[in-house]
């Protein structure tokens, strides 16, 4: 897997749909040997097919122990596809490297503008005082 920085992911994870996130994680596709597959029985609404068939999928990434499950679809293949996508996103998110912050200083011009604004604001407030006679 090639490293992805956290700042790239933060931009994507906050607002983007799952399909865009998967597109960014494309270079980090996992093989079947990277995770273990467990088929589970679904619960909740959906009737006999959902309650009796083991169409739910739980994937566990062997290196990190991160899990992803999918039980909302009726077919095992669809749940497996969704669970793989979720696991890929979670593993990439967990193993992303934070980019170091580069400390910066404000420019002399911006400092001067800020101080000038403060001085003007102080002069305006001084005019609000009671007039001493």
Coordinates of C-alpha atoms in Angstrom, one line a residue:
X1 CA 0.0 0.0 0.0
X2 CA 1.3 3.4 -0.8
X3 CA 1.0 6.0 2.1
X4 CA -1.7 8.5 2.0
X5 CA -1.5 11.6 4.2
X6 CA -4.1 12.4 6.8
X7 CA -4.8 15.9 5.4
X8 CA -5.8 14.3 2.0
X9 CA -8.2 12.0 3.8
X10 CA -9.6 14.7 6.1
X11 CA -10.7 16.7 3.0
X12 CA -12.4 13.7 1.6
X13 CA -13.9 12.0 4.6
X14 CA -15.8 15.0 5.9
X15 CA -17.8 15.7 2.8
X16 CA -17.3 13.2 0.0
X17 CA -19.6 10.3 -0.8
X18 CA -18.3 6.7 -0.3
X19 CA -17.6 6.3 -4.0
X20 CA -15.1 9.2 -4.0
X21 CA -13.4 7.8 -0.9
X22 CA -13.1 4.4 -2.6
X23 CA -11.5 6.1 -5.7
X24 CA -8.8 7.7 -3.5
X25 CA -8.1 4.4 -1.8
X26 CA -7.9 2.5 -5.1
X27 CA -4.1 2.2 -5.0
X28 CA -4.5 0.5 -1.6
X29 CA -6.7 -2.4 -2.6
X30 CA -6.4 -5.5 -0.4
X31 CA -6.1 -9.1 -1.5
X32 CA -8.1 -11.9 0.1
X33 CA -5.1 -12.9 2.1
X34 CA -5.1 -9.5 3.9
X35 CA -8.3 -10.2 5.8
X36 CA -10.4 -13.0 7.3
X37 CA -14.0 -13.4 6.2
X38 CA -16.8 -14.5 8.5
X39 CA -20.4 -14.9 7.4
X40 CA -23.0 -14.0 10.0
X41 CA -26.7 -14.2 10.2
X42 CA -28.6 -10.9 9.8
X43 CA -31.1 -9.5 12.3
X44 CA -33.9 -7.0 12.2
X45 CA -36.5 -6.4 9.6
X46 CA -36.4 -8.4 6.3
X47 CA -38.3 -11.6 7.0
X48 CA -37.4 -15.2 6.8
X49 CA -34.6 -14.7 4.2
X50 CA -32.8 -12.3 6.4
X51 CA -33.2 -14.2 9.6
X52 CA -32.3 -17.7 8.3
X53 CA -29.6 -17.0 5.6
X54 CA -26.1 -16.1 6.6
X55 CA -25.8 -13.2 4.1
X56 CA -24.1 -10.8 6.5
X57 CA -20.3 -10.4 6.2
X58 CA -17.7 -9.5 8.8
X59 CA -14.2 -8.9 7.6
X60 CA -11.2 -8.6 9.9
X61 CA -7.9 -7.1 8.7
X62 CA -5.3 -9.6 9.9
X63 CA -2.4 -7.1 10.4
X64 CA -4.3 -4.4 12.4
X65 CA -7.4 -6.2 13.7
X66 CA -9.8 -3.6 12.2
X67 CA -13.2 -5.0 11.4
X68 CA -15.9 -4.0 8.9
X69 CA -19.4 -5.5 8.7
X70 CA -22.2 -5.3 6.1
X71 CA -25.6 -6.8 6.7
X72 CA -27.9 -4.4 5.0
X73 CA -28.1 -6.1 1.6
X74 CA -30.0 -9.3 0.9
X75 CA -27.2 -11.1 -1.0
X76 CA -23.9 -12.3 0.4
X77 CA -21.9 -11.0 -2.7
X78 CA -23.3 -7.5 -2.3
X79 CA -22.5 -7.4 1.4
X80 CA -19.0 -8.7 0.8
X81 CA -18.4 -5.9 -1.7
X82 CA -19.6 -3.3 0.7
X83 CA -17.6 -4.8 3.6
X84 CA -14.4 -4.8 1.5
X85 CA -14.9 -1.1 0.7
X86 CA -15.5 -0.2 4.3
X87 CA -12.5 -2.2 5.5
X88 CA -10.3 -0.6 2.9
X89 CA -11.4 2.9 4.0
X90 CA -10.9 2.1 7.7
X91 CA -7.5 0.5 7.2
X92 CA -6.3 3.4 5.0
X93 CA -7.6 5.9 7.6
X94 CA -5.9 4.1 10.5
X95 CA -2.6 3.7 8.7
X96 CA -2.4 7.1 7.2
X97 CA 0.6 9.2 8.2
X98 CA 0.1 12.7 9.6
X99 CA 1.9 15.4 7.6
X100 CA 4.0 17.5 10.0
X101 CA 2.9 21.1 10.5
X102 CA 5.3 23.7 9.2
X103 CA 5.4 26.5 11.7
X104 CA 4.9 29.9 10.2
X105 CA 5.1 33.5 11.4
X106 CA 2.8 36.4 10.3
X107 CA 4.3 38.8 7.8
X108 CA 5.4 42.3 9.0
X109 CA 2.6 43.8 6.9
X110 CA -0.1 41.7 8.4
X111 CA 1.2 42.5 11.9
X112 CA 1.2 46.2 11.1
X113 CA -2.4 46.0 9.7
X114 CA -3.6 44.2 12.8
X115 CA -2.0 46.7 15.1
X116 CA -3.3 49.6 13.1
X117 CA -6.8 48.2 13.3
X118 CA -6.5 47.8 17.1
X119 CA -5.3 51.4 17.4
X120 CA -8.2 52.7 15.4
X121 CA -10.7 50.6 17.4
X122 CA -9.2 51.9 20.6
X123 CA -9.5 55.5 19.4
X124 CA -13.2 54.9 18.5
X125 CA -13.9 53.4 21.9
X126 CA -12.2 56.4 23.6
X127 CA -14.7 58.7 22.0
X128 CA -17.6 56.8 23.8
X129 CA -16.4 57.9 27.2
X130 CA -18.3 60.4 29.2
X131 CA -17.3 64.0 28.5
X132 CA -15.6 65.6 31.5
X133 CA -16.5 69.2 31.9

